[in-house]
Amino acid sequence: MSSGLCRTAQADDLFVEGAAQNGAKALCSGCPVKAECLAYALDHRVEHGVWGGMTERERRALLKRRPTVHSWARLLDAAQRQHHADAAGSQRQPA
C-alpha cells in the first residue's frame, strides 16, 4: 500500500458512494500497484471502498462470475506477466 497512488489521498475519498466512486477509480487508473491492490481486495473479500480501480459492487459481480478462483493474486500476476510478454513479443515483430 505504501507504493499506491492512494497513499496521498484521504481515506474518506476512497470509501465513497455513487458518482463519487468515479473520482476514486480515476485515482487508481495510473497506479503502479493497481493489480496487487485489486487482488488483495478480492482475496480478502473486502466489502467497502474502491480497491484496484473497482467498486465493491464491481468486485462482488466479479467474484460471483468467477467463484472457482482461489487466488486472485496469482491469477492477476500471471495475467500481467502474459500481457508484458505479449507486448514485448509484438514490439519485436517486423512491421
mmCIF file of C-alpha atoms in Angstrom:
data_model
loop_
_atom_site.group_PDB
_atom_site.id
_atom_site.type_symbol
_atom_site.label_atom_id
_atom_site.label_comp_id
_atom_site.label_asym_id
_atom_site.label_seq_id
_atom_site.Cartn_x
_atom_site.Cartn_y
_atom_site.Cartn_z
ATOM 1 C CA MET A 1 0.000 0.000 0.000
ATOM 2 C CA SER A 2 2.921 2.330 0.542
ATOM 3 C CA SER A 3 3.525 2.342 -3.246
ATOM 4 C CA GLY A 4 -0.074 3.125 -4.155
ATOM 5 C CA LEU A 5 -1.182 6.466 -5.504
ATOM 6 C CA CYS A 6 -3.911 6.440 -2.865
ATOM 7 C CA ARG A 7 -1.313 6.982 -0.145
ATOM 8 C CA THR A 8 -1.621 10.693 -0.907
ATOM 9 C CA ALA A 9 -5.429 10.685 -0.775
ATOM 10 C CA GLN A 10 -7.712 10.999 2.201
ATOM 11 C CA ALA A 11 -9.203 7.632 3.184
ATOM 12 C CA ASP A 12 -12.673 9.159 3.032
ATOM 13 C CA ASP A 13 -12.108 9.816 -0.690
ATOM 14 C CA LEU A 14 -11.770 6.076 -1.352
ATOM 15 C CA PHE A 15 -14.782 4.977 0.673
ATOM 16 C CA VAL A 16 -17.491 6.927 -1.106
ATOM 17 C CA GLU A 17 -20.775 6.007 -2.756
ATOM 18 C CA GLY A 18 -22.479 6.731 -6.037
ATOM 19 C CA ALA A 19 -20.925 9.029 -8.621
ATOM 20 C CA ALA A 20 -18.111 9.977 -6.237
ATOM 21 C CA GLN A 21 -16.690 6.492 -6.804
ATOM 22 C CA ASN A 22 -15.647 7.578 -10.301
ATOM 23 C CA GLY A 23 -13.170 10.002 -8.773
ATOM 24 C CA ALA A 24 -11.714 7.280 -6.581
ATOM 25 C CA LYS A 25 -11.464 4.928 -9.554
ATOM 26 C CA ALA A 26 -9.679 7.645 -11.556
ATOM 27 C CA LEU A 27 -7.017 7.818 -8.857
ATOM 28 C CA CYS A 28 -6.395 4.103 -9.396
ATOM 29 C CA SER A 29 -6.033 4.356 -13.173
ATOM 30 C CA GLY A 30 -2.319 5.151 -13.220
ATOM 31 C CA CYS A 31 -1.346 3.371 -10.039
ATOM 32 C CA PRO A 32 1.713 1.081 -10.229
ATOM 33 C CA VAL A 33 0.203 -1.400 -7.752
ATOM 34 C CA LYS A 34 -3.358 -1.419 -9.072
ATOM 35 C CA ALA A 35 -3.414 -5.173 -9.779
ATOM 36 C CA GLU A 36 -1.929 -6.062 -6.390
ATOM 37 C CA CYS A 37 -4.453 -3.821 -4.656
ATOM 38 C CA LEU A 38 -7.358 -5.395 -6.533
ATOM 39 C CA ALA A 39 -6.058 -8.903 -5.824
ATOM 40 C CA TYR A 40 -5.847 -8.095 -2.111
ATOM 41 C CA ALA A 41 -9.434 -6.835 -2.044
ATOM 42 C CA LEU A 42 -10.719 -9.862 -3.957
ATOM 43 C CA ASP A 43 -8.725 -12.432 -1.980
ATOM 44 C CA HIS A 44 -9.787 -10.903 1.335
ATOM 45 C CA ARG A 45 -13.371 -10.183 0.259
ATOM 46 C CA VAL A 46 -13.081 -6.504 1.188
ATOM 47 C CA GLU A 47 -16.637 -5.214 1.146
ATOM 48 C CA HIS A 48 -16.179 -1.442 1.161
ATOM 49 C CA GLY A 49 -14.354 1.171 -0.844
ATOM 50 C CA VAL A 50 -12.626 1.379 -4.185
ATOM 51 C CA TRP A 51 -9.685 -1.015 -4.438
ATOM 52 C CA GLY A 52 -7.606 -1.534 -7.568
ATOM 53 C CA GLY A 53 -9.994 0.545 -9.616
ATOM 54 C CA MET A 54 -13.105 -1.453 -8.757
ATOM 55 C CA THR A 55 -16.032 -0.602 -6.534
ATOM 56 C CA GLU A 56 -17.466 -3.054 -4.047
ATOM 57 C CA ARG A 57 -20.357 -3.748 -6.431
ATOM 58 C CA GLU A 58 -17.968 -4.487 -9.308
ATOM 59 C CA ARG A 59 -15.868 -6.778 -7.106
ATOM 60 C CA ARG A 60 -18.936 -8.679 -5.900
ATOM 61 C CA ALA A 61 -20.043 -9.200 -9.513
ATOM 62 C CA LEU A 62 -16.583 -10.441 -10.498
ATOM 63 C CA LEU A 63 -16.438 -12.832 -7.548
ATOM 64 C CA LYS A 64 -19.867 -14.147 -8.473
ATOM 65 C CA ARG A 65 -18.836 -14.675 -12.114
ATOM 66 C CA ARG A 66 -15.605 -16.463 -11.148
ATOM 67 C CA PRO A 67 -16.405 -18.492 -7.993
ATOM 68 C CA THR A 68 -13.666 -21.057 -8.644
ATOM 69 C CA VAL A 69 -10.765 -18.585 -8.395
ATOM 70 C CA HIS A 70 -8.967 -19.225 -5.112
ATOM 71 C CA SER A 71 -6.074 -16.803 -5.537
ATOM 72 C CA TRP A 72 -6.723 -13.588 -7.397
ATOM 73 C CA ALA A 73 -3.164 -12.537 -6.620
ATOM 74 C CA ARG A 74 -1.807 -15.498 -8.588
ATOM 75 C CA LEU A 75 -4.306 -15.071 -11.416
ATOM 76 C CA LEU A 76 -3.687 -11.338 -11.862
ATOM 77 C CA ASP A 77 0.084 -11.775 -11.587
ATOM 78 C CA ALA A 78 0.021 -14.442 -14.304
ATOM 79 C CA ALA A 79 -2.173 -12.228 -16.493
ATOM 80 C CA GLN A 80 0.202 -9.286 -16.053
ATOM 81 C CA ARG A 81 3.231 -11.409 -16.925
ATOM 82 C CA GLN A 82 1.472 -12.724 -20.022
ATOM 83 C CA HIS A 83 0.454 -9.222 -21.069
ATOM 84 C CA HIS A 84 4.040 -7.976 -20.729
ATOM 85 C CA ALA A 85 5.371 -10.968 -22.662
ATOM 86 C CA ASP A 86 2.819 -10.415 -25.439
ATOM 87 C CA ALA A 87 3.660 -6.715 -25.589
ATOM 88 C CA ALA A 88 7.381 -7.438 -25.761
ATOM 89 C CA GLY A 89 6.809 -10.023 -28.487
ATOM 90 C CA SER A 90 4.703 -7.688 -30.594
ATOM 91 C CA GLN A 91 7.395 -4.989 -30.388
ATOM 92 C CA ARG A 92 9.946 -7.414 -31.809
ATOM 93 C CA GLN A 93 7.756 -8.315 -34.795
ATOM 94 C CA PRO A 94 8.733 -6.588 -38.050
ATOM 95 C CA ALA A 95 6.143 -4.105 -39.299
#
